[in-house]
Amino acid sequence: MTQVQRVTPAIASAFSASESAAKRIFFEEVFPSVDGGRFPVKRIAGEPVEVWADVFRDGHELLAGCLCWRRHNERRWNSTPLKFHQNDRWHATFTPQVPGRYVFALVAWTDAYGTWRRDYLLKRAAGADLSVEKTAGRKLLQQVKATPEAADTILRAITEFDDTSSDEPLLREELATTVRDLEPRPDLTWSTIYPLTVDRARARAGAWYEMFPRSQSPARGRHGTLKDCIARVPEIAALGYDVLYFPPIHPIGRANRKGKNNALKAGPDDPGSPYAIGGAEGGHDALHPQLGTLDDFRALVGVCRDHKMEIALDFAVQCSPDHPWLKQHPEWFKWLPDGSLKYAENPPKKYEDIVNPDLLCDDRATLWSALRDVVLFWHAQGVKIFRVDNPHTKAFPFWEWLIGEVQAVDPEVIFLSEAFTRPKIMKALAKLGFSQSYTYFTWRTTKAELTSYLQEITGYPEREYFRPNFFVNTPDINPYHLQPGEPWMFKSRVALAATLSSNYGVYSGFELIEHMPVPGKEEYLDSEKYEIRNRDWNKPGNINAYIAQINTIRRANPALQQTANLRFLPIDNDQVIGFVKESADHDSAVAAAITLAHGRREFWLHFGDVMIGPPGDQRHVRALENLVTGERRALEWGGTRLTIDADADPALLFRCLV
Amino acid sequence: MTQVQRVTPAIASAFSASESAAKRIFFEEVFPSVDGGRFPVKRIAGEPVEVWADVFRDGHELLAGCLCWRRHNERRWNSTPLKFHQNDRWHATFTPQVPGRYVFALVAWTDAYGTWRRDYLLKRAAGADLSVEKTAGRKLLQQVKATPEAADTILRAITEFDDTSSDEPLLREELATTVRDLEPRPDLTWSTIYPLTVDRARARAGAWYEMFPRSQSPARGRHGTLKDCIARVPEIAALGYDVLYFPPIHPIGRANRKGKNNALKAGPDDPGSPYAIGGAEGGHDALHPQLGTLDDFRALVGVCRDHKMEIALDFAVQCSPDHPWLKQHPEWFKWLPDGSLKYAENPPKKYEDIVNPDLLCDDRATLWSALRDVVLFWHAQGVKIFRVDNPHTKAFPFWEWLIGEVQAVDPEVIFLSEAFTRPKIMKALAKLGFSQSYTYFTWRTTKAELTSYLQEITGYPEREYFRPNFFVNTPDINPYHLQPGEPWMFKSRVALAATLSSNYGVYSGFELIEHMPVPGKEEYLDSEKYEIRNRDWNKPGNINAYIAQINTIRRANPALQQTANLRFLPIDNDQVIGFVKESADHDSAVAAAITLAHGRREFWLHFGDVMIGPPGDQRHVRALENLVTGERRALEWGGTRLTIDADADPALLFRCLV
């Protein structure tokens, strides 16, 4: 045996007890998880988190295990036993009660006593001699480190066995269960520790209304104020909106200020873009003086709260060249070879009125902290929702850090990612911590486009971390399909947004069928980004009542307060989209049919294979109850014939009766 | 701002330059990989490894990158540029030329000059003032750490620009390509390093013939010898087998030796099970004295090599109670409370003639090394293929270590996992390093069973690490469907095994239509495991010619030397299974139709969507050429009508003509 290598010390140490034991039990296909645990899964407080995994080891021995979980900064783990499903798959459930960062992991070990018991029963059935086996079982019992309660059960079993020599006391099922969690576990093995972000319910469901505070004055030509906003809160709340969202409300720079319709030169009275943040009056933690005072702002927050609404603020990292930070911290910015500032750009587009701090500058520790402090400053004024402007143009690591820092202070804070960019970047931002994300919905109009996009973002793994927020329009986007200004289309789009997605948003003016574009572009003419607008909020032809009706239905039906519960339904018409959503508790289900084209359409809505109810008690839908008219109709052959007249109402919404 | 947290040293250090840069570029959905890189992907030497990944960063900047790879113990990385596909997906290919362990990784960085060039062209097209941009471009060129060849290109561009003030010299495409790999790369980021096992071709394709050397004597009643085996090599090689596989050939214990048909007591002349390894004559590194000498063994290896065959040996960890190790290393074994040995068992089954070393005993470092040395001992005698007995009952970490140790000495060594157990355990063993695996094929008989099983093991991720070896029978398994002894069924099964899977095996006796079971069990009556058998290898009714024909077709058609290239074809008959396989170079494609039932069947074989050829040049199959008769038939409407008479030949094999 001369060719043979001899044992080396390296081998001996590499296979120490803990090391080899740790590798013997495998955890695979752990659900839920994102990228193997690199990023957190998202869930809602108070709802069960179901965890599944393949757990196995070599050999025929039985395993036992538990699911361990805790808030990430707590010391003590909670645990609940793993239950065996089939084919080496196990599961367990826990319910995080409050928002925060959590971690969970699976733990497993060889169940020596359970294995002994199973083998003993097999051997006894085969008529084998069992004297050695009995002794072995008794010995295993003696090795248990029992709790006081368990000690009684175990001692009784040993004593009875010793007294009677009957094997019955050793084989009781409750004894096996007691011993399973207390016996020595030399091969106890942990899985990867998986992160989980638990949010409050608003992160998953909310109707957003976006408006420019400076446009809220009832008097034409006057700069709107926060007090004007306060006056509007009751009517907005009455429309059923949950979130009132403002573009930036900070001082606006004068250098290179933009004029009306994005003109390079501003007129003397032009207010400038609110995204050109910062001027002599202050920066990100100041209020634009014409809007009012911090006291006004806190009053607004309070009035919203009284009306069950919340304020969402814009968090836009960029600065006007007049922002105080340029003088206080020139090291935070990029300077060109000629000593001038590098303005923001997306070639060939230029944004001469703003500059971006360099998030990877040498002094980034102070810059990042300052930006975090801006968020915490507004949080201290009562703001718990931030819509983040263009996060995809800032360094990824900044967002993971910022959101973590803020949510460590208050896990109820919600961040919405305003990234309209490449799909993988949008998903990466959601993975990094954004609670919600803008989407391509704004441009998805055909049945095929809507179906495939919704299937993508409600499928795995996207549904675990990506929460869509469907905006029908934004100050930046006046989509082509709205530009003809047809009211049925506005209704169809808001019905789609509000029912397909549990988070959706409307930028003010939409409800008034505003639709005039910069010719040939998906931009609004006379954009509010560059000028103050005054509107008659009750202008004839507005669709406020329609939106209010949908918002009322959304609030009354928990099925519409989720997105990933979406299942499409077959409809024999390419211009009508159908789907059903079921609440997490299976108590409520809503079906919808929404037309994507003008005119009147008759069609069959089918339920196909779709059944409603908890696993094990799934039922066919028997009838539909119209959520607006209350009319009931029974299903025949799994479907029903329906008519939509787009002008009357492009959407039919039903409660499902089983 | 009193509520606000101040910057802490922890934050400052957590976001040092390297850390935040390292997180800015993301690598996702890396293909090929197994469990995020925890286990190696398997490939064959000389074949290209195509690597794909999503690579992206925040912002609009362009990325550049490369695929890096090396043998895992080499210092220098090889690299090849990543090519952009679409939607942030990139790819590159490398070809490992020799078997061994490799690693690969993706590297990416921001292409500053490429980004400058793209933006410059956009701004120029928009008619912007470009003086500052020109200076910035020139400055980027100056920062390049050029190689001597590149320096010339770059200096020429700078000089021409300085002389002419024309931007043209700065914008040349070959300049951008040159600079891309040489410019400063402050954010250069590595992906996870992914392992890859590269095997020789035999790991993926081979026809195995299993026989007991002691049964090879031409004289009834005499113990066969290695010399008898040598005499049989030419005829076995002529049948087209690639691998000649022996159950253990070591001394057999006398303690508790099993008698005929697994009797608990052996008669005085019973030879015992060769799996009861070890006796007074030696252990795992000794030859059973009646088989011959090590010189005989080496001669056999040589004769096989002359006939383009290889010997595969059984590696069975267990020991007879007479194995020398029990006295030399009692600490390697488990002893019962009464001081007796713990025999192997799988309750209620008992294996009184063997004991298993405890692979996790305290002195496992010496035990593991001794077992590795056994493998290396036989490797030194010329053996490069080991079939491992029951690996699933031994500790997982042992196999990962053992296979790694042996393949570090010789990466050409192949390990076949003989685990017939739960599916996830079988897959885990393949992940841990086994080159090939036994499968459930032996029991899969219906079209639905075969289709779904093959789809599972040829799908992702299984195809990346699990290489099936389809055995039609084994000394342990005489499956029910063979027990009636119908020759057409034996032919159908061997045709299925040999064409569905590129690795397949036959245990001797099968070709003689041996089929007598222990009544009611899937076991052979008078099993060779417990007694010596003498056979007439040319017994009338044997199907050697049939097997030889299939083996010839396998060797002539590279399409049959892979398994994961399988695509099923629609056939309008539930008793006939159809499929097509295409060679990796797309030069050859084989279609098959095999009946699973007795009788004569007419059916349509369709090609459906299946096309043949490299990506970008895929073609419909025009005609089929029978690989046995040479008959050609053209396809009509994408299919053809065929007839199978199971008695004549249950399998039709065709070359596809495009």
XYZ file of N, CA and C in Angstrom, chain A residues 1 3-7 11-12 15-17 20 23-24 26 28 35 39 54 56-60 87-89 119 122-123 126 132-133 135-136 285 336-338 345-348 360 364-365 368-369 372-373 376-377 380 392-397 400-401 405 409 422-425 428 431-432, chain B residues 1 3-7 11-12 15-17 20 23-24 26 28 35 39 54 56-60 87-89 119 122-123 126 132-133 135-136 285 336-338 345-348 360 364-365 368-369 372-373 376-377 380 392-397 400-401 405 409 422-425 428 431-432:
420
model
N 0.837 -1.210 0.000
C 0.000 0.000 0.000
C 0.866 1.252 0.000
N 1.370 3.484 -2.312
C 0.852 4.683 -3.026
C -0.098 5.512 -2.163
N -0.428 4.964 -1.005
C -1.529 5.530 -0.241
C -1.089 6.711 0.617
N -1.925 7.770 0.670
C -1.609 8.910 1.530
C -1.975 8.587 2.978
N -1.198 9.134 3.905
C -1.452 8.881 5.327
C -2.336 9.994 5.899
N -2.957 9.676 7.009
C -3.805 10.672 7.666
C -2.970 11.873 8.113
N -6.711 16.767 8.251
C -7.928 15.967 8.142
C -8.553 15.794 9.526
N -7.723 15.450 10.477
C -8.244 15.196 11.815
C -8.987 16.409 12.360
N -12.526 17.501 10.721
C -13.727 16.729 11.011
C -13.947 16.554 12.500
N -13.869 17.654 13.187
C -14.171 17.650 14.609
C -15.659 17.403 14.802
N -16.036 17.087 16.003
C -17.411 16.671 16.299
C -18.432 17.663 15.764
N -18.666 17.925 11.646
C -19.312 16.900 10.839
C -20.779 16.738 11.238
N -23.028 19.146 9.384
C -23.287 18.963 7.968
C -24.203 17.797 7.682
N -24.589 17.084 8.691
C -25.287 15.834 8.424
C -26.763 16.063 8.120
N -29.644 18.249 6.422
C -29.764 19.216 5.330
C -31.096 19.968 5.441
N -33.272 22.253 2.794
C -33.319 22.688 1.397
C -34.690 23.249 1.075
N -33.535 34.975 -2.452
C -32.107 34.823 -2.759
C -31.368 34.114 -1.623
N -31.906 38.559 1.294
C -32.853 39.664 1.481
C -34.065 39.191 2.272
N -37.513 21.256 3.108
C -37.050 19.873 3.095
C -36.025 19.734 4.207
N -33.762 16.701 6.087
C -33.450 15.268 6.075
C -31.989 15.059 6.428
N -31.661 13.822 6.767
C -30.283 13.411 6.989
C -30.104 12.064 6.318
N -28.882 11.607 6.255
C -28.619 10.257 5.779
C -29.200 9.249 6.760
N -29.343 8.023 6.299
C -29.779 6.960 7.206
C -31.276 6.888 7.360
N -31.721 5.990 8.245
C -33.149 5.747 8.422
C -33.680 6.377 9.712
N -42.632 13.221 2.113
C -41.472 13.290 1.228
C -40.410 14.249 1.770
N -40.085 14.081 3.071
C -39.048 14.870 3.745
C -39.378 16.353 3.856
N -40.623 16.728 3.623
C -41.009 18.141 3.735
C -41.696 18.383 5.085
N -38.275 1.407 15.662
C -37.586 0.158 15.342
C -38.031 -0.966 16.268
N -41.281 -2.337 15.079
C -41.088 -3.148 13.864
C -40.535 -4.525 14.215
N -39.542 -4.529 15.134
C -38.918 -5.798 15.520
C -39.894 -6.659 16.304
N -42.131 -8.349 14.086
C -41.464 -9.430 13.355
C -41.108 -10.587 14.284
N -32.173 -6.975 24.487
C -31.154 -5.919 24.350
C -31.813 -4.586 24.030
N -32.830 -4.633 23.122
C -33.515 -3.397 22.703
C -34.194 -2.722 23.894
N -33.347 -2.777 27.056
C -32.320 -2.106 27.846
C -31.887 -0.802 27.182
N -31.743 -0.863 25.839
C -31.302 0.332 25.116
C -32.322 1.454 25.269
N -34.874 69.982 5.607
C -35.631 69.961 6.856
C -36.357 71.281 7.087
N -16.885 69.549 -11.613
C -16.302 69.270 -12.924
C -14.884 69.825 -13.000
N -14.105 69.385 -14.016
C -12.721 69.869 -14.165
C -12.640 71.407 -14.169
N -13.663 72.074 -14.693
C -13.589 73.542 -14.741
C -14.095 74.193 -13.448
N -28.295 64.743 -14.749
C -28.625 64.563 -16.160
C -28.945 63.113 -16.420
N -29.682 62.881 -17.472
C -29.917 61.546 -17.990
C -29.853 61.742 -19.491
N -28.594 61.729 -20.023
C -28.362 62.249 -21.366
C -29.358 61.696 -22.394
N -29.869 62.535 -23.307
C -29.505 63.961 -23.462
C -30.272 64.891 -22.525
N -21.334 58.223 -2.795
C -20.127 57.429 -2.506
C -18.905 58.327 -2.323
N -18.866 60.127 2.938
C -20.261 59.689 2.832
C -20.891 59.362 4.185
N -20.082 59.035 5.173
C -20.678 58.688 6.473
C -21.508 59.859 6.994
N -24.628 60.383 4.505
C -25.704 59.397 4.716
C -26.459 59.705 6.011
N -25.713 60.057 7.037
C -26.350 60.348 8.321
C -27.247 61.573 8.198
N -30.411 60.514 6.469
C -31.239 59.784 7.420
C -31.910 60.751 8.396
N -31.143 61.754 8.833
C -31.692 62.698 9.798
C -32.837 63.503 9.190
N -35.777 61.263 9.574
C -36.183 61.188 10.975
C -36.773 62.516 11.457
N -36.319 63.610 10.867
C -36.891 64.916 11.215
C -38.382 64.945 10.848
N -40.418 62.798 12.956
C -40.716 63.435 14.247
C -41.896 64.398 14.136
N -33.386 54.623 -8.023
C -32.501 53.795 -8.858
C -31.266 54.532 -9.329
N -31.252 55.888 -9.189
C -30.044 56.601 -9.612
C -29.105 56.858 -8.435
N -29.436 56.289 -7.271
C -28.556 56.422 -6.104
C -28.001 55.036 -5.757
N -26.855 55.036 -5.075
C -26.162 53.768 -4.806
C -27.049 52.810 -4.006
N -27.180 51.587 -4.517
C -27.983 50.555 -3.845
C -27.714 50.467 -2.333
N -26.436 50.413 -1.903
C -26.195 50.155 -0.476
C -26.797 51.248 0.412
N -30.444 50.300 1.447
C -30.536 49.221 2.434
C -30.188 49.758 3.821
N -29.175 50.612 3.857
C -28.765 51.209 5.121
C -29.825 52.180 5.642
N -31.958 51.885 9.070
C -31.775 52.840 10.169
C -33.106 53.437 10.613
N -35.710 52.780 14.182
C -36.331 53.784 15.056
C -37.840 53.555 15.117
N -35.324 49.804 -15.445
C -35.273 48.416 -15.907
C -35.844 47.494 -14.818
N -36.516 46.406 -15.238
C -37.250 45.578 -14.266
C -36.370 45.014 -13.154
N -35.155 44.617 -13.467
C -34.345 43.982 -12.424
C -33.868 44.998 -11.392
N -33.692 46.247 -11.815
C -33.311 47.297 -10.864
C -34.502 47.612 -9.950
N -34.623 44.907 -7.476
C -33.517 44.983 -6.520
C -33.833 46.002 -5.419
N -36.050 44.452 -2.995
C -35.306 43.522 -2.140
C -34.535 44.271 -1.055
N -33.990 45.429 -1.415
C -33.142 46.182 -0.485
C -33.941 46.805 0.646
N -34.220 69.739 15.607
C -33.905 68.357 15.213
C -33.392 67.548 16.388
N -34.767 65.087 18.000
C -35.108 63.660 17.998
C -34.119 62.817 17.174
N -33.281 63.526 16.461
C -32.487 62.853 15.433
C -31.249 62.173 16.010
N -30.938 60.982 15.504
C -29.733 60.279 15.959
C -28.505 60.862 15.261
N -27.392 60.892 15.957
C -26.154 61.419 15.379
C -25.344 60.295 14.729
N -24.455 60.681 13.852
C -23.600 59.687 13.198
C -22.706 59.009 14.232
N -21.347 53.433 12.024
C -21.836 53.724 10.677
C -20.676 54.074 9.776
N -19.800 54.926 10.259
C -18.681 55.369 9.434
C -17.846 54.192 8.964
N -19.414 51.608 6.274
C -19.522 51.987 4.882
C -18.214 52.513 4.335
N -17.173 51.764 4.593
C -15.869 52.081 4.041
C -15.917 51.857 2.535
N -14.935 52.380 1.861
C -14.940 52.369 0.388
C -15.193 50.982 -0.185
N -18.969 49.485 0.484
C -20.130 49.960 -0.262
C -19.948 49.721 -1.755
N -21.077 46.283 -2.785
C -22.492 45.927 -2.780
C -23.273 46.601 -3.902
N -22.599 47.413 -4.688
C -23.333 48.218 -5.645
C -23.685 47.428 -6.898
N -24.816 44.001 -8.603
C -25.526 42.780 -8.216
C -25.313 41.684 -9.256
N -27.229 38.130 -10.096
C -28.393 37.330 -9.726
C -28.637 36.262 -10.782
N -27.845 25.161 -5.596
C -28.026 25.692 -4.244
C -27.129 26.900 -3.987
N -22.952 23.567 -3.828
C -22.500 22.310 -4.420
C -22.050 22.543 -5.864
N -27.713 37.687 -14.426
C -28.154 39.080 -14.382
C -27.052 39.867 -13.689
N -26.081 43.893 -12.826
C -26.538 45.281 -12.949
C -26.141 46.068 -11.710
N -26.206 47.379 -11.842
C -26.003 48.272 -10.710
C -27.075 49.353 -10.790
N -27.155 50.155 -9.744
C -28.032 51.310 -9.794
C -27.516 52.288 -10.846
N -28.357 53.222 -11.233
C -27.948 54.290 -12.137
C -27.982 53.882 -13.595
N -27.482 54.784 -14.442
C -27.551 54.565 -15.881
C -26.193 54.182 -16.457
N -31.898 42.861 -21.304
C -32.585 42.928 -20.015
C -31.643 42.603 -18.853
N -30.449 43.222 -18.868
C -29.433 43.056 -17.819
C -28.859 41.642 -17.721
N -29.088 40.822 -18.756
C -28.539 39.465 -18.722
C -27.265 39.415 -19.564
N -22.774 58.803 -23.429
C -23.438 60.058 -23.079
C -23.002 61.180 -24.013
N -24.898 60.953 -27.205
C -26.285 61.401 -27.020
C -26.366 62.925 -26.964
N -25.424 63.529 -26.213
C -25.433 64.988 -26.074
C -25.088 65.650 -27.408
N -27.945 65.758 -29.534
C -28.927 66.736 -29.069
C -28.414 68.165 -29.255
N -16.767 70.908 -21.933
C -16.428 70.271 -20.649
C -16.358 68.757 -20.813
N -17.292 68.190 -21.592
C -17.335 66.744 -21.799
C -16.057 66.247 -22.486
N -13.058 67.491 -22.341
C -11.976 67.487 -21.342
C -12.113 66.282 -20.418
N -13.360 65.985 -20.034
C -13.584 64.857 -19.128
C -13.176 63.546 -19.802
N -8.559 -4.361 1.554
C -7.479 -4.231 0.580
C -6.876 -5.595 0.224
N -22.930 -2.868 21.848
C -24.202 -2.798 22.572
C -23.949 -2.837 24.085
N -24.999 -2.454 24.873
C -24.834 -2.470 26.345
C -24.312 -3.806 26.863
N -24.671 -4.935 26.203
C -24.214 -6.236 26.707
C -22.829 -6.598 26.187
N -28.688 -3.282 10.443
C -30.096 -3.631 10.379
C -30.865 -2.509 9.711
N -31.997 -2.875 9.167
C -32.955 -1.914 8.659
C -34.303 -2.492 9.078
N -34.658 -2.221 10.371
C -35.731 -2.987 11.020
C -36.975 -3.123 10.149
N -37.600 -4.293 10.087
C -37.222 -5.474 10.867
C -36.114 -6.314 10.227
N -19.007 8.368 12.583
C -18.888 9.564 13.433
C -18.287 9.228 14.797
N -12.778 9.151 14.249
C -13.160 9.048 12.841
C -12.070 9.518 11.891
N -11.163 10.347 12.349
C -10.130 10.829 11.424
C -9.328 9.645 10.884
N -11.805 7.407 8.609
C -12.049 7.983 7.283
C -10.814 7.827 6.393
N -9.658 8.059 6.992
C -8.429 7.938 6.208
C -8.215 6.513 5.752
N -10.494 5.899 2.849
C -9.949 6.548 1.651
C -8.784 5.733 1.100
N -7.951 5.211 2.017
C -6.785 4.464 1.571
C -7.192 3.175 0.858
N -7.894 4.307 -2.617
C -6.654 4.632 -3.317
C -5.818 3.380 -3.594
N -5.953 2.377 -2.711
C -5.239 1.123 -2.961
C -5.715 0.492 -4.270
N -4.684 2.319 -7.208
C -3.302 2.026 -7.585
C -3.198 0.728 -8.395
N -26.362 6.001 1.381
C -27.329 6.807 2.133
C -27.414 6.420 3.596
N -26.835 5.275 3.969
C -26.852 4.904 5.390
C -25.562 5.344 6.096
N -24.697 6.056 5.378
C -23.478 6.591 6.002
C -23.564 8.111 6.045
N -22.802 8.705 6.970
C -22.904 10.154 7.199
C -22.583 10.939 5.930
N -23.478 11.844 5.554
C -23.283 12.685 4.369
C -21.881 13.300 4.274
N -21.362 13.897 5.377
C -20.078 14.615 5.226
C -18.944 13.696 4.801
N -18.668 13.608 0.897
C -18.128 14.826 0.289
C -16.616 14.861 0.489
N -16.187 14.439 1.675
C -14.757 14.418 1.968
C -14.045 13.342 1.145
N -11.170 13.868 -1.651
C -9.802 13.380 -1.427
C -9.319 12.522 -2.595
N -6.478 13.237 -5.951
C -5.382 12.386 -6.424
C -5.568 12.091 -7.910
N -35.148 7.532 -0.304
C -36.043 8.666 -0.569
C -35.396 9.616 -1.591
N -36.233 10.226 -2.428
C -35.682 10.995 -3.554
C -34.738 12.123 -3.131
N -35.038 12.802 -2.045
C -34.193 13.941 -1.691
C -32.824 13.490 -1.177
N -32.796 12.313 -0.547
C -31.508 11.779 -0.098
C -30.671 11.358 -1.309
N -29.284 14.449 -2.711
C -28.246 15.034 -1.854
C -26.905 14.326 -2.080
N -25.381 15.656 -5.107
C -24.831 16.987 -4.869
C -23.482 16.898 -4.158
N -23.372 15.938 -3.226
C -22.157 15.815 -2.410
C -20.971 15.316 -3.212
